[in-house]
Coordinates of N, CA and C in Angstrom, one line a residue:
M25 N -77.7 54.3 104.2 CA -76.4 54.7 104.2 C -75.6 54.0 103.1
G26 N -74.9 54.8 102.3 CA -74.2 54.2 101.1 C -72.8 53.7 101.5
I27 N -72.2 53.0 100.6 CA -70.9 52.5 100.7 C -70.0 53.5 99.9
K28 N -68.8 53.9 100.5 CA -67.9 54.7 99.8 C -66.6 54.0 99.5
I29 N -66.1 54.0 98.3 CA -64.8 53.5 98.0 C -64.0 54.7 97.4
G30 N -63.1 55.2 98.2 CA -62.5 56.5 97.9 C -63.5 57.5 97.7
N31 N -63.6 58.2 96.6 CA -64.6 59.2 96.3 C -65.8 58.7 95.5
I32 N -65.9 57.4 95.4 CA -67.0 56.7 94.6 C -68.1 56.3 95.6
D33 N -69.3 56.8 95.3 CA -70.5 56.3 96.0 C -70.9 55.0 95.4
A34 N -70.6 53.9 96.1 CA -70.8 52.6 95.6 C -72.2 52.0 96.1
S35 N -73.1 52.9 96.4 CA -74.4 52.4 96.9 C -75.3 51.8 95.8
Y36 N -74.9 52.0 94.5 CA -75.7 51.4 93.5 C -74.8 51.1 92.3
F37 N -75.3 50.2 91.5 CA -74.6 49.7 90.3 C -75.6 49.8 89.2
K38 N -75.2 50.3 88.0 CA -76.2 50.4 86.9 C -75.5 50.1 85.6
V39 N -76.3 49.8 84.6 CA -75.8 49.7 83.2 C -76.5 50.8 82.5
G40 N -75.7 51.5 81.7 CA -76.2 52.6 80.9 C -77.4 52.3 80.0
S41 N -78.2 53.3 79.7 CA -79.4 53.1 78.9 C -79.0 53.1 77.5
G42 N -79.0 51.9 76.8 CA -78.8 51.8 75.4 C -77.3 51.9 75.0
D43 N -76.4 52.2 75.9 CA -75.0 52.4 75.4 C -74.1 51.3 76.0
C44 N -74.6 50.4 76.8 CA -73.8 49.3 77.4 C -72.7 49.8 78.3
S45 N -72.8 51.0 78.8 CA -71.9 51.5 79.8 C -72.2 50.9 81.2
I46 N -71.1 50.7 82.0 CA -71.3 50.2 83.3 C -70.8 51.3 84.3
Y47 N -71.7 51.5 85.3 CA -71.4 52.5 86.3 C -71.4 51.9 87.7
L48 N -70.5 52.5 88.6 CA -70.5 52.2 90.0 C -70.8 53.6 90.6
G49 N -72.0 53.7 91.2 CA -72.5 55.0 91.6 C -72.6 55.9 90.3
D50 N -72.0 57.1 90.4 CA -72.0 57.9 89.2 C -70.7 57.8 88.4
T51 N -69.8 56.9 88.7 CA -68.6 56.8 88.1 C -68.6 55.7 87.0
K52 N -68.3 56.1 85.8 CA -68.3 55.2 84.6 C -67.1 54.3 84.7
L53 N -67.4 53.0 84.8 CA -66.3 52.0 84.8 C -65.9 51.4 83.5
W54 N -66.9 51.3 82.6 CA -66.7 50.8 81.3 C -67.6 51.3 80.3
P55 N -67.3 51.6 79.0 CA -65.9 51.6 78.6 C -65.1 52.8 79.1
T56 N -63.9 52.6 79.4 CA -63.0 53.7 79.9 C -62.7 54.6 78.7
E57 N -62.6 55.9 79.0 CA -62.3 56.9 78.0 C -60.7 57.1 78.1
E58 N -60.1 56.8 77.0 CA -58.6 57.0 77.0 C -58.4 58.4 76.6
P59 N -57.4 59.1 77.2 CA -57.1 60.5 76.8 C -56.5 60.4 75.4
T60 N -56.8 61.5 74.6 CA -56.3 61.6 73.2 C -54.8 61.9 73.3
F61 N -54.1 61.0 72.5 CA -52.6 61.2 72.4 C -52.4 62.3 71.4
T62 N -51.7 63.4 71.8 CA -51.5 64.5 70.9 C -50.2 64.5 70.1
G63 N -49.3 63.6 70.4 CA -48.0 63.6 69.7 C -48.2 62.9 68.3
Q64 N -47.1 62.8 67.6 CA -47.2 62.1 66.3 C -47.4 60.6 66.4
Y65 N -46.6 60.0 67.3 CA -46.7 58.6 67.5 C -46.2 58.2 68.8
K66 N -46.7 57.1 69.4 CA -46.1 56.5 70.6 C -46.0 55.0 70.3
A67 N -44.7 54.5 70.5 CA -44.5 53.1 70.2 C -44.0 52.4 71.5
I68 N -44.5 51.2 71.7 CA -44.0 50.4 72.8 C -43.3 49.2 72.2
Y69 N -42.1 48.9 72.6 CA -41.3 47.8 72.1 C -41.4 46.6 72.9
N70 N -41.0 45.4 72.3 CA -41.2 44.1 73.0 C -40.4 44.0 74.3
D71 N -39.4 44.9 74.6 CA -38.7 44.9 75.8 C -39.3 45.8 76.9
G72 N -40.5 46.5 76.5 CA -41.1 47.4 77.4 C -40.7 48.8 77.3
T73 N -39.7 49.1 76.5 CA -39.3 50.5 76.3 C -40.3 51.2 75.4
T74 N -40.2 52.5 75.4 CA -41.1 53.3 74.6 C -40.4 54.3 73.8
A75 N -41.0 54.8 72.7 CA -40.4 55.9 71.9 C -41.6 56.7 71.4
S76 N -41.4 58.0 71.2 CA -42.5 58.8 70.7 C -41.9 59.9 69.8
G77 N -42.8 60.5 69.0 CA -42.4 61.6 68.2 C -43.4 62.7 68.3
N78 N -42.9 63.9 68.2 CA -43.8 65.1 68.3 C -44.1 65.6 66.9
C79 N -45.2 66.2 66.8 CA -45.6 66.9 65.5 C -44.9 68.2 65.4
V80 N -44.0 68.3 64.5 CA -43.3 69.5 64.3 C -43.5 69.9 62.8
G81 N -44.4 70.8 62.5 CA -44.6 71.3 61.2 C -45.1 70.3 60.2
T82 N -45.6 69.1 60.6 CA -46.1 68.1 59.6 C -47.3 67.4 60.2
T83 N -48.2 67.1 59.3 CA -49.4 66.3 59.8 C -49.4 64.9 59.2
T84 N -48.3 64.5 58.5 CA -48.2 63.2 57.9 C -47.2 62.4 58.8
F85 N -47.6 61.1 59.1 CA -46.8 60.2 59.8 C -46.3 59.1 58.8
Y86 N -45.0 58.9 58.8 CA -44.4 57.9 58.0 C -43.9 56.8 58.9
P87 N -44.7 55.6 58.9 CA -44.3 54.5 59.7 C -42.9 54.0 59.6
S88 N -42.4 54.2 58.4 CA -41.0 53.7 58.1 C -39.9 54.5 58.9
T89 N -40.3 55.6 59.5 CA -39.3 56.4 60.2 C -39.1 56.0 61.6
V90 N -39.9 55.1 62.2 CA -39.8 54.7 63.5 C -38.6 53.8 63.7
S91 N -37.6 54.1 64.6 CA -36.5 53.3 64.7 C -36.8 51.9 65.3
N92 N -36.1 50.9 64.9 CA -36.3 49.5 65.4 C -37.7 49.1 65.3
K93 N -38.3 49.4 64.2 CA -39.8 49.1 63.9 C -40.1 47.6 64.0
A94 N -39.2 46.7 63.8 CA -39.4 45.3 63.8 C -39.7 44.8 65.2
N95 N -39.4 45.6 66.2 CA -39.6 45.2 67.6 C -40.8 46.0 68.3
V96 N -41.5 46.8 67.5 CA -42.6 47.5 68.1 C -43.8 46.6 68.2
V97 N -44.4 46.5 69.5 CA -45.5 45.6 69.7 C -46.8 46.4 69.7
D98 N -46.8 47.7 70.0 CA -48.0 48.5 70.1 C -47.7 49.9 69.6
I99 N -48.5 50.4 68.8 CA -48.3 51.8 68.3 C -49.6 52.6 68.3
T100 N -49.5 53.8 68.7 CA -50.6 54.8 68.7 C -50.2 55.9 67.8
V101 N -51.0 56.3 66.8 CA -50.7 57.4 66.0 C -51.6 58.5 66.5
G102 N -51.0 59.7 66.8 CA -51.6 60.8 67.6 C -52.5 61.7 66.8
S103 N -53.2 62.5 67.5 CA -54.3 63.4 67.0 C -53.7 64.5 66.1
C104 N -52.4 64.8 66.1 CA -51.9 65.8 65.2 C -51.7 65.3 63.8
V105 N -51.9 64.0 63.6 CA -51.6 63.3 62.3 C -53.0 63.2 61.5
T106 N -52.9 63.7 60.3 CA -54.1 63.6 59.4 C -53.9 62.6 58.2
N107 N -52.6 62.3 57.9 CA -52.3 61.4 56.8 C -51.2 60.4 57.2
L108 N -51.4 59.2 56.7 CA -50.3 58.2 56.8 C -49.5 58.1 55.5
G109 N -48.2 58.2 55.7 CA -47.4 58.2 54.5 C -46.8 56.9 54.2
G110 N -47.6 55.9 54.1 CA -47.1 54.5 53.9 C -47.7 53.5 54.8
S111 N -47.3 52.3 54.7 CA -47.8 51.2 55.5 C -46.9 50.9 56.7
F112 N -47.4 49.9 57.5 CA -46.6 49.4 58.6 C -45.7 48.2 58.2
D113 N -45.3 48.2 57.0 CA -44.4 47.1 56.5 C -43.2 47.0 57.4
G114 N -42.8 45.8 57.8 CA -41.6 45.6 58.6 C -41.9 45.7 60.1
Y115 N -43.1 46.0 60.5 CA -43.4 46.0 62.0 C -43.8 44.5 62.4
N116 N -42.8 43.7 62.3 CA -43.0 42.2 62.5 C -43.5 41.8 63.8
S117 N -43.3 42.5 64.9 CA -43.8 42.2 66.2 C -45.1 42.9 66.6
L118 N -45.6 43.7 65.7 CA -46.8 44.6 66.1 C -48.0 43.7 66.4
S119 N -48.6 43.9 67.5 CA -49.8 43.2 67.9 C -51.0 44.1 68.1
S120 N -50.8 45.4 68.3 CA -51.9 46.4 68.5 C -51.6 47.7 67.9
A121 N -52.6 48.3 67.2 CA -52.4 49.6 66.6 C -53.6 50.4 66.8
T122 N -53.4 51.7 67.1 CA -54.5 52.6 67.3 C -54.3 53.8 66.4
L123 N -55.2 54.2 65.5 CA -55.1 55.3 64.6 C -56.0 56.4 65.1
S124 N -55.5 57.6 65.3 CA -56.3 58.7 65.8 C -57.5 59.0 64.8
D125 N -58.5 59.7 65.4 CA -59.7 60.0 64.6 C -59.4 61.1 63.6
S126 N -58.3 61.7 63.6 CA -58.0 62.8 62.6 C -57.4 62.3 61.3
I127 N -57.1 61.0 61.3 CA -56.5 60.4 60.0 C -57.6 60.2 59.0
T128 N -57.4 60.6 57.8 CA -58.4 60.5 56.8 C -58.1 59.5 55.7
N129 N -56.8 59.1 55.5 CA -56.5 58.2 54.5 C -56.1 56.8 55.0
C130 N -56.2 55.8 54.1 CA -55.8 54.5 54.4 C -55.0 54.0 53.3
P131 N -53.6 54.0 53.4 CA -52.8 53.6 52.3 C -53.0 52.1 52.0
D132 N -52.7 51.7 50.7 CA -52.7 50.3 50.3 C -51.9 49.4 51.2
S133 N -52.4 48.3 51.5 CA -51.7 47.3 52.3 C -51.2 47.8 53.7
L134 N -52.0 48.6 54.3 CA -51.7 49.3 55.5 C -51.1 48.4 56.6
F135 N -51.7 47.3 56.8 CA -51.2 46.3 57.9 C -50.9 45.0 57.3
A136 N -50.7 44.9 56.0 CA -50.5 43.6 55.3 C -49.3 42.8 55.8
N137 N -49.6 41.5 55.9 CA -48.5 40.5 56.3 C -48.0 40.7 57.7
L138 N -48.7 41.3 58.6 CA -48.3 41.5 60.0 C -49.0 40.3 60.8
Q139 N -48.3 39.2 60.8 CA -48.8 38.0 61.4 C -49.0 38.0 62.9
N140 N -48.4 39.0 63.6 CA -48.6 39.1 65.0 C -49.7 40.1 65.4
L141 N -50.3 40.8 64.4 CA -51.3 41.8 64.6 C -52.6 41.1 65.2
V142 N -53.1 41.6 66.3 CA -54.3 41.1 67.0 C -55.4 42.1 67.0
N143 N -55.0 43.3 67.4 CA -56.0 44.4 67.6 C -55.7 45.6 66.8
V144 N -56.8 46.2 66.2 CA -56.6 47.4 65.4 C -57.8 48.3 65.7
K145 N -57.5 49.6 66.0 CA -58.6 50.6 66.1 C -58.4 51.6 64.9
L146 N -59.3 51.6 64.0 CA -59.2 52.5 62.8 C -59.7 53.9 63.2
S147 N -59.3 54.8 62.4 CA -59.7 56.2 62.6 C -61.2 56.4 62.1
S148 N -61.9 57.2 62.9 CA -63.3 57.6 62.5 C -63.2 58.6 61.4
G149 N -62.0 59.1 61.0 CA -61.9 60.1 59.9 C -61.8 59.3 58.6
M150 N -61.6 58.0 58.6 CA -61.5 57.2 57.4 C -62.9 56.9 56.8
T151 N -63.0 56.8 55.5 CA -64.3 56.5 54.9 C -64.2 55.1 54.1
S152 N -63.0 54.6 53.9 CA -62.8 53.4 53.2 C -61.7 52.6 53.8
I153 N -61.8 51.3 53.6 CA -60.7 50.3 53.9 C -60.2 49.8 52.6
V154 N -59.0 50.1 52.2 CA -58.5 49.8 50.9 C -58.1 48.3 50.7
A155 N -57.8 48.0 49.5 CA -57.3 46.7 49.1 C -56.1 46.2 49.9
N156 N -56.2 45.0 50.3 CA -55.1 44.3 51.1 C -54.8 45.0 52.4
C157 N -55.7 45.7 53.0 CA -55.4 46.4 54.2 C -54.9 45.4 55.3
F158 N -55.6 44.3 55.4 CA -55.3 43.3 56.4 C -54.8 41.9 55.8
Y159 N -54.4 42.0 54.6 CA -53.9 40.8 53.9 C -52.8 40.1 54.7
G160 N -53.0 38.8 54.9 CA -51.9 38.0 55.6 C -51.9 38.2 57.1
C161 N -52.9 38.9 57.7 CA -52.9 39.1 59.2 C -53.7 37.9 59.8
S162 N -53.0 36.8 59.9 CA -53.6 35.5 60.2 C -54.1 35.4 61.7
N163 N -53.6 36.3 62.6 CA -54.0 36.3 64.0 C -54.9 37.4 64.4
L164 N -55.3 38.2 63.4 CA -56.2 39.4 63.7 C -57.5 38.9 64.3
I165 N -57.8 39.4 65.5 CA -59.0 39.1 66.2 C -60.0 40.2 66.3
N166 N -59.5 41.4 66.6 CA -60.4 42.6 66.8 C -60.0 43.8 66.0
V167 N -61.0 44.2 65.2 CA -60.8 45.4 64.4 C -62.0 46.3 64.7
E168 N -61.7 47.5 65.3 CA -62.8 48.5 65.5 C -62.9 49.3 64.2
I169 N -64.1 49.0 63.6 CA -64.4 49.7 62.3 C -65.4 50.8 62.6
P170 N -65.1 52.1 62.5 CA -66.0 53.1 62.8 C -67.1 53.2 61.8
S171 N -68.2 53.8 62.2 CA -69.4 54.0 61.3 C -69.1 54.9 60.1
S172 N -68.0 55.6 60.1 CA -67.6 56.5 59.0 C -67.2 55.6 57.7
I173 N -66.8 54.4 57.9 CA -66.4 53.5 56.8 C -67.6 53.1 56.0
T174 N -67.6 53.5 54.7 CA -68.7 53.3 53.8 C -68.3 52.3 52.7
T175 N -66.9 52.1 52.5 CA -66.5 51.2 51.4 C -65.4 50.3 52.0
I176 N -65.5 49.0 51.7 CA -64.4 48.1 52.0 C -64.0 47.4 50.8

């Protein structure tokens, strides 16, 4: 007789074959799959408030257009964006950034001098990391570099 936790059959625990996934029963526990964000951007500020933008007739995201950018601690650029129109200059509180897989370009100095930046997930649509991308990011710990990157 198995153990049930809600709808999860917890009678066995396994680690995926070759992919380092962890399962409880047939439910995948890790890594979790985050839903794809479809807007233009989603920003979380240091006071916990959020802001977002919708894609309206454009596929380029300009980081400079986000209001109060100096207080953004987390930003996700959504799947409707294919190009970045500049760097995250002035995002002084930014600690985490996620770029959707639809982004194909990496502007010069994309995250340069963001001393609070700790985690970055780059787009799998990118093929290169350009000069000074992470220059001055003295607290950067985790960068998810996709296999599509062929030039650094």
